[in-house]
Coordinates of C-alpha atoms in Angstrom, one line a residue:
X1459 CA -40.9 80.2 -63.4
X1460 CA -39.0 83.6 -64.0
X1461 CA -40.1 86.5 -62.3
X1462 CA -37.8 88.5 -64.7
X1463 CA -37.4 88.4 -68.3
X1464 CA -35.0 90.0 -70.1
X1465 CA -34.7 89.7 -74.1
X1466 CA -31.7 89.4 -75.3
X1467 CA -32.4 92.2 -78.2
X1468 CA -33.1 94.1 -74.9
X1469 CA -29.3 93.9 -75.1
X1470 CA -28.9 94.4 -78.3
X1471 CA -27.3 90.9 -78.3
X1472 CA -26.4 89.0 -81.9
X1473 CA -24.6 86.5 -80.8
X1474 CA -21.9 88.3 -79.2
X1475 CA -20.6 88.8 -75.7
X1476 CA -20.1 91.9 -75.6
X1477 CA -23.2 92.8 -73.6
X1478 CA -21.8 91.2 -70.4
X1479 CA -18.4 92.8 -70.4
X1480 CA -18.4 96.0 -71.8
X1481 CA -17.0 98.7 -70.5
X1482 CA -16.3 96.6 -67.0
X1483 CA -20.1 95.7 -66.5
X1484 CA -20.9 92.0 -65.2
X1485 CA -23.8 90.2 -64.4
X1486 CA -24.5 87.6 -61.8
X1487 CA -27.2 85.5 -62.8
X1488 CA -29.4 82.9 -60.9
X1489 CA -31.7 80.6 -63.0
X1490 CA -34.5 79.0 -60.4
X1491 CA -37.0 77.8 -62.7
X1492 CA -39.9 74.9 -62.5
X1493 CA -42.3 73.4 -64.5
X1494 CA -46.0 74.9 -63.9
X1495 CA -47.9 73.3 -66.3
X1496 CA -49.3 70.2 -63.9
X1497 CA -48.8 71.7 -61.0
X1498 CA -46.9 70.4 -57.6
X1499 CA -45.8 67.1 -57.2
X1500 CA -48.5 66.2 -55.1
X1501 CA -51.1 67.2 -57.3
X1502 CA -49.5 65.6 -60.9
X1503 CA -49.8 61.8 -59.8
X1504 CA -47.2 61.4 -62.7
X1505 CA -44.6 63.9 -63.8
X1506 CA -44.3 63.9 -67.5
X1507 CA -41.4 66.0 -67.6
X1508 CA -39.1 63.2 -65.5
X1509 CA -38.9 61.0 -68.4
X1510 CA -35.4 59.3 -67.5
X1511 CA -36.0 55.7 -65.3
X1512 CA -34.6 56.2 -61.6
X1513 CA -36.2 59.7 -62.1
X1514 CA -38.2 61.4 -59.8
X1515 CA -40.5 64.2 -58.8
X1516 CA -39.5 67.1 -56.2
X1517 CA -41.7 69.7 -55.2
X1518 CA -40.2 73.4 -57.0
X1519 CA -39.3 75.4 -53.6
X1520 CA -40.5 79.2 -55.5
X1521 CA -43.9 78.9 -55.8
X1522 CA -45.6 76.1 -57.8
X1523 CA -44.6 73.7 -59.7
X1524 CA -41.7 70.8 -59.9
X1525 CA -39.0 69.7 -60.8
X1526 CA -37.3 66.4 -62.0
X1527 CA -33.6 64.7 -60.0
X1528 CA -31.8 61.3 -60.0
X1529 CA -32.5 58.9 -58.1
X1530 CA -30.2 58.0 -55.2
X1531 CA -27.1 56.2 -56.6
X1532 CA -27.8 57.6 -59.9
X1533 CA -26.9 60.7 -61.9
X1534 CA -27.4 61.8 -65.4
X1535 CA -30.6 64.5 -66.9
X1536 CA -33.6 63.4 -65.3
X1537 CA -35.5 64.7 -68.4
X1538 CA -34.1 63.0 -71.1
X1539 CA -34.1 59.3 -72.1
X1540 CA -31.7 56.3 -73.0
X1541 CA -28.2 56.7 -72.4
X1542 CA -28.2 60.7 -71.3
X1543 CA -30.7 59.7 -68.7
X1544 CA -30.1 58.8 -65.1
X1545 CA -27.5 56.5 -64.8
X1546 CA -25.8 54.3 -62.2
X1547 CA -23.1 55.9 -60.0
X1548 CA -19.9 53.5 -59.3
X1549 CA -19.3 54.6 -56.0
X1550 CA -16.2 51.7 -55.9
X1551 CA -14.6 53.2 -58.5
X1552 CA -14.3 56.9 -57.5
X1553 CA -13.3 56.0 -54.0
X1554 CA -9.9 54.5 -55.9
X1555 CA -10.1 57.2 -58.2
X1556 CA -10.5 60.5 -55.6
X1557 CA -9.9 58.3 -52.2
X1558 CA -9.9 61.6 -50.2
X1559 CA -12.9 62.6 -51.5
X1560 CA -14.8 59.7 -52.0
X1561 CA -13.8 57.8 -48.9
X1562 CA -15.6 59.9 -47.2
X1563 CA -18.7 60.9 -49.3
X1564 CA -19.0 56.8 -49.7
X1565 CA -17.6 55.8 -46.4
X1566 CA -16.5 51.3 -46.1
X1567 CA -15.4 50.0 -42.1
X1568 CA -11.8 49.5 -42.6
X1569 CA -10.6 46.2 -44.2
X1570 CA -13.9 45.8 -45.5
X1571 CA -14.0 45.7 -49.3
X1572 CA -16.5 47.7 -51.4
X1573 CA -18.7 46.2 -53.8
X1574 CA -20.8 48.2 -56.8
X1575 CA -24.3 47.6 -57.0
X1576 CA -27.2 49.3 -59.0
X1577 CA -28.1 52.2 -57.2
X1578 CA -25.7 51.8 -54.5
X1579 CA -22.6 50.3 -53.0
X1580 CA -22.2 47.7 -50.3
X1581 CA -19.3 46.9 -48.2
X1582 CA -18.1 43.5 -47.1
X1583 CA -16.9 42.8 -44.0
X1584 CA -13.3 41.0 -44.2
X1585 CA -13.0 37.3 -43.1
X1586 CA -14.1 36.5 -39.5
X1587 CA -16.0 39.3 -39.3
X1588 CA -19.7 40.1 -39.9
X1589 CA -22.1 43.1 -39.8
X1590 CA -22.4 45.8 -42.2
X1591 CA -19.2 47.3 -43.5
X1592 CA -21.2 50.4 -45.3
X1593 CA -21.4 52.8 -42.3
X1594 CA -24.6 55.3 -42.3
X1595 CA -26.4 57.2 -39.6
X1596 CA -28.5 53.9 -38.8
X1597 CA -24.8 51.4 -39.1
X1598 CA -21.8 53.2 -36.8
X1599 CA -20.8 49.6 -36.2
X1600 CA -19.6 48.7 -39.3
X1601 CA -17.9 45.0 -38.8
X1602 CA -16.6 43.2 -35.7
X1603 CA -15.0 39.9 -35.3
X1604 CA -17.6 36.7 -35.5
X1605 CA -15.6 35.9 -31.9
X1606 CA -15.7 38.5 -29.3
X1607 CA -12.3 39.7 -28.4
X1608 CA -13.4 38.4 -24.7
X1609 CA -13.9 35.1 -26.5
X1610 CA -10.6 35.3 -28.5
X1611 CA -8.6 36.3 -25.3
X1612 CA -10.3 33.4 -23.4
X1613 CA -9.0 30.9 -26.0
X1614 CA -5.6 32.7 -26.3
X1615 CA -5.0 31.9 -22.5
X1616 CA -6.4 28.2 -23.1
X1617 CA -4.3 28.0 -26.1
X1618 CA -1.1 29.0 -24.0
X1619 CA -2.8 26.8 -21.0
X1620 CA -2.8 24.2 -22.9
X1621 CA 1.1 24.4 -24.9
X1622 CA 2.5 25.2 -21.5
X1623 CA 0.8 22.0 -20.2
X1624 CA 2.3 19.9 -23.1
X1625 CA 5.2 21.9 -23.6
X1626 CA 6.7 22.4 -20.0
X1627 CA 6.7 18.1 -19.5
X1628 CA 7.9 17.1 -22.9
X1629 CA 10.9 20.1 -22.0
X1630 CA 11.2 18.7 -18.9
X1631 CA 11.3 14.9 -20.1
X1632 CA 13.8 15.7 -22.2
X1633 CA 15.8 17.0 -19.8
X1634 CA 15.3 14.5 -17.7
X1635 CA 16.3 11.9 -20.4
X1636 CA 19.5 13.9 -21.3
X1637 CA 20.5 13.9 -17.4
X1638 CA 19.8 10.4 -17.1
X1639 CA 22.1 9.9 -20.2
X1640 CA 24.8 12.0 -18.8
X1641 CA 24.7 10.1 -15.7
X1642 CA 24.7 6.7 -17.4
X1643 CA 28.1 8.0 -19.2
X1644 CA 29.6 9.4 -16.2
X1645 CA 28.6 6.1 -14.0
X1646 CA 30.7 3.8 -16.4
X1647 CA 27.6 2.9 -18.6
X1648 CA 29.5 2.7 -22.1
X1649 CA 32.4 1.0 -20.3
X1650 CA 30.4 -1.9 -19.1
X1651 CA 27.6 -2.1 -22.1
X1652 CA 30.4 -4.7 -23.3
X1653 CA 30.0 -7.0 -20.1
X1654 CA 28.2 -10.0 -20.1
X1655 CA 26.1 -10.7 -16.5
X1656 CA 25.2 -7.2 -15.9
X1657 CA 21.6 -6.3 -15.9
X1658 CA 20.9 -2.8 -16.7
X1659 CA 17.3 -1.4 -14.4
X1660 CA 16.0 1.8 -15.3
X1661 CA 15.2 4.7 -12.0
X1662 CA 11.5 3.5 -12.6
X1663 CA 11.9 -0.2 -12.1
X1664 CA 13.5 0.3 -8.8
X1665 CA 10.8 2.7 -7.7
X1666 CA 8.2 0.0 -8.4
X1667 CA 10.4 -2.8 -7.2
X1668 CA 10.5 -1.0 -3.6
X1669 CA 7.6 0.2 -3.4
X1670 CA 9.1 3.7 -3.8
X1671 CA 11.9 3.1 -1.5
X1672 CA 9.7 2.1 1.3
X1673 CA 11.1 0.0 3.5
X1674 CA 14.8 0.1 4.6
X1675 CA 16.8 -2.6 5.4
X1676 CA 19.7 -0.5 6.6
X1677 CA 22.1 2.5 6.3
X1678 CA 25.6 3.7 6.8
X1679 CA 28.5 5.7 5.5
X1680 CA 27.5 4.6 2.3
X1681 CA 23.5 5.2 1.6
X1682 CA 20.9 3.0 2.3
X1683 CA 19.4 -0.3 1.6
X1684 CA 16.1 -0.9 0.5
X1685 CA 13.6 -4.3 0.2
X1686 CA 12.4 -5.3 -3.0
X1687 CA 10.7 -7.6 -5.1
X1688 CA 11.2 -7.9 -9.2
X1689 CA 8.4 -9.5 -11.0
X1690 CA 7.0 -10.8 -7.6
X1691 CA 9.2 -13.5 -7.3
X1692 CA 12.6 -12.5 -6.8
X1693 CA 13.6 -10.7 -3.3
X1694 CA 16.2 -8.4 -3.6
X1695 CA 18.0 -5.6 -1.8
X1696 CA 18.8 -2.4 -3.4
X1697 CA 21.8 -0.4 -2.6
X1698 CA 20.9 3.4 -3.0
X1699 CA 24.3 5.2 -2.7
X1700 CA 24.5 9.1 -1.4
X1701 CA 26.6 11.9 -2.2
X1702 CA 27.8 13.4 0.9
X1703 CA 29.9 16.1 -0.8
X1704 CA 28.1 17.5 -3.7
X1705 CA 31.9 18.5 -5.2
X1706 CA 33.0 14.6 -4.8
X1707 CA 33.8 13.5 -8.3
X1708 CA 33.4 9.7 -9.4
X1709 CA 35.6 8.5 -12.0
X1710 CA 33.5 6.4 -14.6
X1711 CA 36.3 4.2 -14.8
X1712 CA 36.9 3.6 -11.5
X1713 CA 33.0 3.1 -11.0
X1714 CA 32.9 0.7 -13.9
X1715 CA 35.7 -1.2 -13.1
X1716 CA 33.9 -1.9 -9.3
X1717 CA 30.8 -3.0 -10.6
X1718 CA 32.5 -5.2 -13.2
X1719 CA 34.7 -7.0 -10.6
X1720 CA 31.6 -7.6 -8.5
X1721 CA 29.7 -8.9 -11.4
X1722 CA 32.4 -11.2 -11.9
X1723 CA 33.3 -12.4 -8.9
X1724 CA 31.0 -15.0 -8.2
X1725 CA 31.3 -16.9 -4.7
X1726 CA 28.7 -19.0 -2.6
X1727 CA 29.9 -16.2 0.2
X1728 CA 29.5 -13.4 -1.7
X1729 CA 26.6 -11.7 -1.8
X1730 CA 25.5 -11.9 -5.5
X1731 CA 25.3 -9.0 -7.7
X1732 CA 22.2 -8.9 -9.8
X1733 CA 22.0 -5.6 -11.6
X1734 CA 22.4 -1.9 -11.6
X1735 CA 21.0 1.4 -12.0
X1736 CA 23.1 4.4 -13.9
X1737 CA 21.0 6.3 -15.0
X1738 CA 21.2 7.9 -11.5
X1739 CA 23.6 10.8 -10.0
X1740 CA 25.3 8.0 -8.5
X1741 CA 25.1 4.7 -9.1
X1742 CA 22.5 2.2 -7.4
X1743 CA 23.2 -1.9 -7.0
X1744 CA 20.6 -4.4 -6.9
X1745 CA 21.7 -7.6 -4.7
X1746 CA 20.5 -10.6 -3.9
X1747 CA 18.3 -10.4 -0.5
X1748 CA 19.4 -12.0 2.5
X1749 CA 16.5 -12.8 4.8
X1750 CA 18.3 -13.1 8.1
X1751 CA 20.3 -10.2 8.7
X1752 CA 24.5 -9.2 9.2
X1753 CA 25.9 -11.0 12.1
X1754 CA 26.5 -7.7 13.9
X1755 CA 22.9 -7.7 14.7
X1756 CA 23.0 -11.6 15.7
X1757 CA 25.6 -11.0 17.7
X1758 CA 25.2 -7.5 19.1
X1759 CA 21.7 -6.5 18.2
X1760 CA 19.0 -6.1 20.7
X1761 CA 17.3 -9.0 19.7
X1762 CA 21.0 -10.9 20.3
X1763 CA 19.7 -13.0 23.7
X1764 CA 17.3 -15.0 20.8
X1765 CA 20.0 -15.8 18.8
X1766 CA 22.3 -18.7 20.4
X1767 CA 25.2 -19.4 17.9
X1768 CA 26.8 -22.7 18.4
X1769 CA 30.8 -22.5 18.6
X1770 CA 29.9 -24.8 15.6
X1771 CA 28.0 -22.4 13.9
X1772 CA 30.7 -19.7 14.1
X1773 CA 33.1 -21.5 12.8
X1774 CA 31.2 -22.1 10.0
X1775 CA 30.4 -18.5 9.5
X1776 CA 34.4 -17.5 9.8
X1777 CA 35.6 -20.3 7.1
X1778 CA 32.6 -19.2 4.9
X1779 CA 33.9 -15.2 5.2
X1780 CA 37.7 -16.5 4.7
X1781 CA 36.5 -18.2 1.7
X1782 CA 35.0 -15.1 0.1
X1783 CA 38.1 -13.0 1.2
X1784 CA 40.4 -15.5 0.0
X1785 CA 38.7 -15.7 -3.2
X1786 CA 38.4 -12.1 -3.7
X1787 CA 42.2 -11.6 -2.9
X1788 CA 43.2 -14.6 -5.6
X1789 CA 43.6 -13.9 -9.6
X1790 CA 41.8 -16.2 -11.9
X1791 CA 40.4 -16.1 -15.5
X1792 CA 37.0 -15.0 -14.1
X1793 CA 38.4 -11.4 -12.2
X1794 CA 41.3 -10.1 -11.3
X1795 CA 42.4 -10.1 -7.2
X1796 CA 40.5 -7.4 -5.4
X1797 CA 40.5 -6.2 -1.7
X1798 CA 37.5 -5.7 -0.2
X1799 CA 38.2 -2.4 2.0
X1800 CA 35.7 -2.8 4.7
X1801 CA 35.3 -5.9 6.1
X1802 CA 33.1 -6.0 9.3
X1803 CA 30.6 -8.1 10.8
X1804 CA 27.7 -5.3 9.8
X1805 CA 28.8 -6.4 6.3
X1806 CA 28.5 -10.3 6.8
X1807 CA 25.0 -11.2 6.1
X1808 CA 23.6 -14.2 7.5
X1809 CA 20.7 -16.9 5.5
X1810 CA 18.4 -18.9 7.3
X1811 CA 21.0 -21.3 7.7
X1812 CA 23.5 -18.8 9.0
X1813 CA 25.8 -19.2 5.8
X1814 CA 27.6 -15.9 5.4
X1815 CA 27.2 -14.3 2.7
X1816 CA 29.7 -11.2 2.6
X1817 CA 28.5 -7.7 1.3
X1818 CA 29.4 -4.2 0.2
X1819 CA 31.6 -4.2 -2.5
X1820 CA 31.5 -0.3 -2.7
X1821 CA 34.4 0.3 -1.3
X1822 CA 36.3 -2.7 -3.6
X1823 CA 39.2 -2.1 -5.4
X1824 CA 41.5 -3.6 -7.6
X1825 CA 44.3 -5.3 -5.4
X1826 CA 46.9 -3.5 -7.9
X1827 CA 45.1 -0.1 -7.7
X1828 CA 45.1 -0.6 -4.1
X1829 CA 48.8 -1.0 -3.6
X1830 CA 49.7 1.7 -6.0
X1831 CA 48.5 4.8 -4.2
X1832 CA 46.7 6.0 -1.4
X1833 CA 43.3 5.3 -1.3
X1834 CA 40.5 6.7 1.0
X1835 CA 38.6 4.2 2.6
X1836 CA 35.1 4.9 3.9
X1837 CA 35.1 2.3 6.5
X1838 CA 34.7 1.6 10.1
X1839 CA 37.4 3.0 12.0
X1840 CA 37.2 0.1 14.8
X1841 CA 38.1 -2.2 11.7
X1842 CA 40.3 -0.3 10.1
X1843 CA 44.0 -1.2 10.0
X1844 CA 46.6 1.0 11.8
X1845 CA 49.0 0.5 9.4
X1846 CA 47.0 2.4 6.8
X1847 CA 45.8 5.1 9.2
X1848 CA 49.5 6.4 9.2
X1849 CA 50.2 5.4 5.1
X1850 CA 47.5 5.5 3.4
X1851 CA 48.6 2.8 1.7
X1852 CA 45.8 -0.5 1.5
X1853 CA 46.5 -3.7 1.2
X1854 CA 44.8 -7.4 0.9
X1855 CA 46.9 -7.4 4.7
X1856 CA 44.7 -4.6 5.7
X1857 CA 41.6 -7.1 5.3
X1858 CA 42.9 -9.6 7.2
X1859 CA 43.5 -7.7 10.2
X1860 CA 39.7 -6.2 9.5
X1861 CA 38.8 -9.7 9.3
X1862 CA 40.6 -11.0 12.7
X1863 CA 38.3 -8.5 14.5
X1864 CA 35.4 -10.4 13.3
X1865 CA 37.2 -13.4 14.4
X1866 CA 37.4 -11.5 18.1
X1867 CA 33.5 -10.9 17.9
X1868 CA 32.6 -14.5 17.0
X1869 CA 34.5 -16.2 20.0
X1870 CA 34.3 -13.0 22.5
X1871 CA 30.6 -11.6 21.4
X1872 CA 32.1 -7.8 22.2
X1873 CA 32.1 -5.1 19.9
X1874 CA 34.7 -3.8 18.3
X1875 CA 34.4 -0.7 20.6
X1876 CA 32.5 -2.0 24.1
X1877 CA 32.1 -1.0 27.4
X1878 CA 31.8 3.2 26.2
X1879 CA 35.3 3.0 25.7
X1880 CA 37.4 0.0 25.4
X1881 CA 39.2 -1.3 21.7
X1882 CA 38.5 -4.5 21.4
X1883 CA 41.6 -6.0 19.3
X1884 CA 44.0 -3.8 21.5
X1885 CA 41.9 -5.2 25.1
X1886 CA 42.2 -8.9 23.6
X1887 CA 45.7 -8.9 22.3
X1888 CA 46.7 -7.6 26.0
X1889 CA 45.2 -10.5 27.9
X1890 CA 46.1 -12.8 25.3
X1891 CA 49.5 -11.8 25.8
X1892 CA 49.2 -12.3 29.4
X1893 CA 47.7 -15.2 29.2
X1894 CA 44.2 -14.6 30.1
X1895 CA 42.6 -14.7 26.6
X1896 CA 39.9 -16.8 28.3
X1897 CA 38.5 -14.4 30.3
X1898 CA 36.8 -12.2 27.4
X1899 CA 35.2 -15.2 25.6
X1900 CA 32.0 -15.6 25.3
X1901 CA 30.2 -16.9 28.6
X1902 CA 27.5 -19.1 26.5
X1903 CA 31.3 -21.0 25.4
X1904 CA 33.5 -20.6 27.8
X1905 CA 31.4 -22.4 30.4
X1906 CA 32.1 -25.8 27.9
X1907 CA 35.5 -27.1 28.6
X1908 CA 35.5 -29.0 25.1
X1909 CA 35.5 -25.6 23.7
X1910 CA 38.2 -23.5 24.9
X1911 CA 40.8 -25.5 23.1
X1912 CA 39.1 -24.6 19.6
X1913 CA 38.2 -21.2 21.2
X1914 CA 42.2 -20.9 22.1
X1915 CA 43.0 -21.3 18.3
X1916 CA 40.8 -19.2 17.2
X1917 CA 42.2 -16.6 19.4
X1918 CA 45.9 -17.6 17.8
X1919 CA 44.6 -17.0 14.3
X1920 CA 42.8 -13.8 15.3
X1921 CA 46.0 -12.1 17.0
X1922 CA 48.0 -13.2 14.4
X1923 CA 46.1 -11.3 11.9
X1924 CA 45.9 -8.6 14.6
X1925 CA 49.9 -8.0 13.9
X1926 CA 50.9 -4.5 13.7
X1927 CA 53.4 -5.3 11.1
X1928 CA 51.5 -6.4 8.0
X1929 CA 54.5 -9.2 7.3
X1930 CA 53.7 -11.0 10.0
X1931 CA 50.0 -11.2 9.5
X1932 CA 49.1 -14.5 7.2
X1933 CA 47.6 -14.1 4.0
X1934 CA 43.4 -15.0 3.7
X1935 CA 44.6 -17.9 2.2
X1936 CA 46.7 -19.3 5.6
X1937 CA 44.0 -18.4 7.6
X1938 CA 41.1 -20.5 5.6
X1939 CA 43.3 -23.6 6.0
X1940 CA 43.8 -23.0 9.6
X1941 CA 40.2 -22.8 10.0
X1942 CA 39.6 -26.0 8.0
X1943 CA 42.2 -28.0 9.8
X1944 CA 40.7 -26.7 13.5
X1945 CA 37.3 -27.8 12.0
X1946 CA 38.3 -31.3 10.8
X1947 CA 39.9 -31.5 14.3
X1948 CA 37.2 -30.5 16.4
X1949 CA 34.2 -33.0 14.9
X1950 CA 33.0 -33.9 18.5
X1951 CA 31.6 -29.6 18.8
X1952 CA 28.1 -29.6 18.6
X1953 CA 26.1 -28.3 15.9

């Protein structure tokens, strides 16, 4: 439809341009033209003039009439047919072609990859995502994770839960397992792999072997003592040492060389060594158990007035301690002389028999280590001998005057300290001296006439060993006969 018409001859136009610039003059022209010859749209159930497939009819917006377009997605003449017709627009390929243009004419959810098809485009969501990536009016979406981020951070912090869980122990386990390796080094553990008769335990065995450490047998300077049981057969006594200073150092050698002289030294009065833990800070002994008790609680103990020892009986016990001492203090092929370093009756124990069995071997040293320096000995000052309080200096001499002590308890059934303050060597040697020895033994003896002669050379033994002068104090080995000479003597003493 043109409302005007102008004729080119009008112009006088052949074929020239000269009409539309001469002398300056332009022309701005608008062509909005339809096809009237069927009418609207509505009324022309077909359009003949939109020949092209993905063609189609639009109403003409001047008047009556139509006119023909592309389809969506297509472009091309909607009038003609075959390859000048409408066509299919690649929307993929002008977004990489003009992406600032076409990105946003043919707009994809980012990551989401786009994807020709006839007509149109589609966008695909990237992996572990869904939805629509092709964002219209009706899709402001586009993709979103196929796990909600609530759901991804709830498995994050599982996740984590869970390494930490498994992580943290195994980090911990190996710490452990490098400390316990550490200790085993620094405890003498590669010094005494080589050693036949030692028995390795892990921290773990003694746990379940006490019970956890449950019940104590006793305590001192040194730690404590637990009860335990291995395999539920075997009753034994474990020997948990403590570090009173956490700067104290141990020498592994030093530690070593203990534990390999008490693994060696094997005596009917000695209490038996049957293995060791060092995997521990400091080391931890398992012994044989001893049912009974030490003979400081048979003697002294509050439950003494049910025990009634026999003169008999305690000379038994004395020759069986003199026998350990004396073996301990002697060289042979099996160990090397040691001294023991803190003999007291706490450290007797007793079986049901009352056979001594003497104990607590952590302060033993090698006789020639001994003599060679000062050495601090964590014992029991009523037992300890003078002479090394001023010197320093320990000798096998400074466990026999420890042992005549135990020699003054046996006969006298006194402490070493009684009566608040009284010292018991120093009260004994006094009225020994004076000539009045018999009036500290014990009552339970003394009343016995047939004893006081054994009890009186008993009492010689015991002072000698009581010498302030080390020189004059017999060796274990003098005393032992003594005591097996007064015992083949005395046969009429009642058991």
């Amino acid at each position: 439809m043109a409302r005007y018409n102008f004729s080119r001859q009008d112009f006088g136009y052949n074929g020239s341009k000269s009409f539309v610039d001469s002398d300056g003059l332009s022309i701005r022209t608008v062509f909005d033209w339809a096809i009237r010859s069927n009418g609207s749209c509505s009324l022309a159930k077909t359009a003949p003039a939109c020949v092209s497939n993905h063609s189609e009819c639009i109403d003409a917006t001047n008047g009556e009439g139509y006119l023909c377009k592309c389809s969506a997605g297509y472009a091309g003449n909607p009038y003609v047919t075959g390859d000048g017709g409408c066509t299919n627009i690649n929307e993929c390929e002008l977004r990489k072609e003009d992406p600032a243009k076409y990105e946003k004419l043919y707009p994809c959810y980012r990551g989401s990859i786009c994807h020709d098809t006839e007509g149109d485009y589609e966008c695909k969501c990237p992996k572990f995502h869904r939805g629509d990536g092709k964002i219209t009016d009706n899709n402001l979406k586009g993709c979103h994770p196929i796990i909600s981020t609530a759901t991804i951070a709830t498995v994050a912090v599982a996740i984590v839960g869970i390494f930490v869980c498994v992580a943290v122990p195994c980090v911990l386990m190996r710490h452990k397992k490098h400390q316990r390796s550490r200790s085993f080094d620094k405890n003498g553990g590669n010094l005494l792999k080589e050693i036949t008769g030692i028995k390795f335990f892990s921290e773990e065995e003694l746990k379940k072997m006490t019970k956890n450490y449950q019940k104590v047998l006793g305590e001192g300077h040194f730690g404590k003592v637990y009860k335990g049981i291995i395999n539920d057969e075997e009753h034994v006594a474990v020997k948990r040492y403590i570090r009173k200073d956490e700067k104290e150092l141990y020498n592994e050698q030093e530690i070593a060389g203990e534990i390999t002289n008490q693994a060696q030294i094997q005596h009917t009065n000695l209490l038996r060594l049957i293995g060791c833990c060092l995997h521990t800070d400091v080391p931890m002994l398992v012994l044989e158990f001893i049912p009974k008790g030490n003979l400081d609680d048979v003697l002294h103990g509050a439950d003494r007035h049910l025990h009634k020892i026999s003169l008999s009986d305690r000379l038994r016990i004395a020759i069986g301690c003199a026998e350990a001492l004396t073996y301990m203090h002697s060289d042979s092929e099996q160990h090397k002389s040691i001294v023991h370093g803190d003999v007291k009756s706490g450290n007797i124990l007793l079986n049901d028999n009352l056979e001594p069995k003497v104990s607590d071997f952590g302060s033993a040293k090698l006789r020639s280590i001994a003599n060679s320096r000062k050495w601090v000995v964590k014992a029991d000052r009523a037992y300890v001998d003078p002479v090394y309080q001023n010197n320093g200096i320990f000798t096998e001499k400074s466990d026999v005057y420890s042992f005549g002590v135990v020699l003054l308890e046996l006969i006298t059934r006194k402490k070493p300290l009684y009566d608040d303050s009284k010292n018991l060597p120093y009260e004994f040697v006094n009225h020994y001296e004076d000539g009045n020895a018999r009036t500290m033994y014990d009552r339970d003896l003394a009343s016995t006439n047939n004893y006081l002669e054994c009890l009186d050379r008993i009492a010689g033994i015991a002072v000698r060993c009581l010498k302030n002068r080390r020189e004059k104090r017999p060796t274990m080995k003098e005393v032992l006969d003594e005591l097996k000479q007064l015992e083949i003597e005395q046969p009429q003493l009642p058991a």
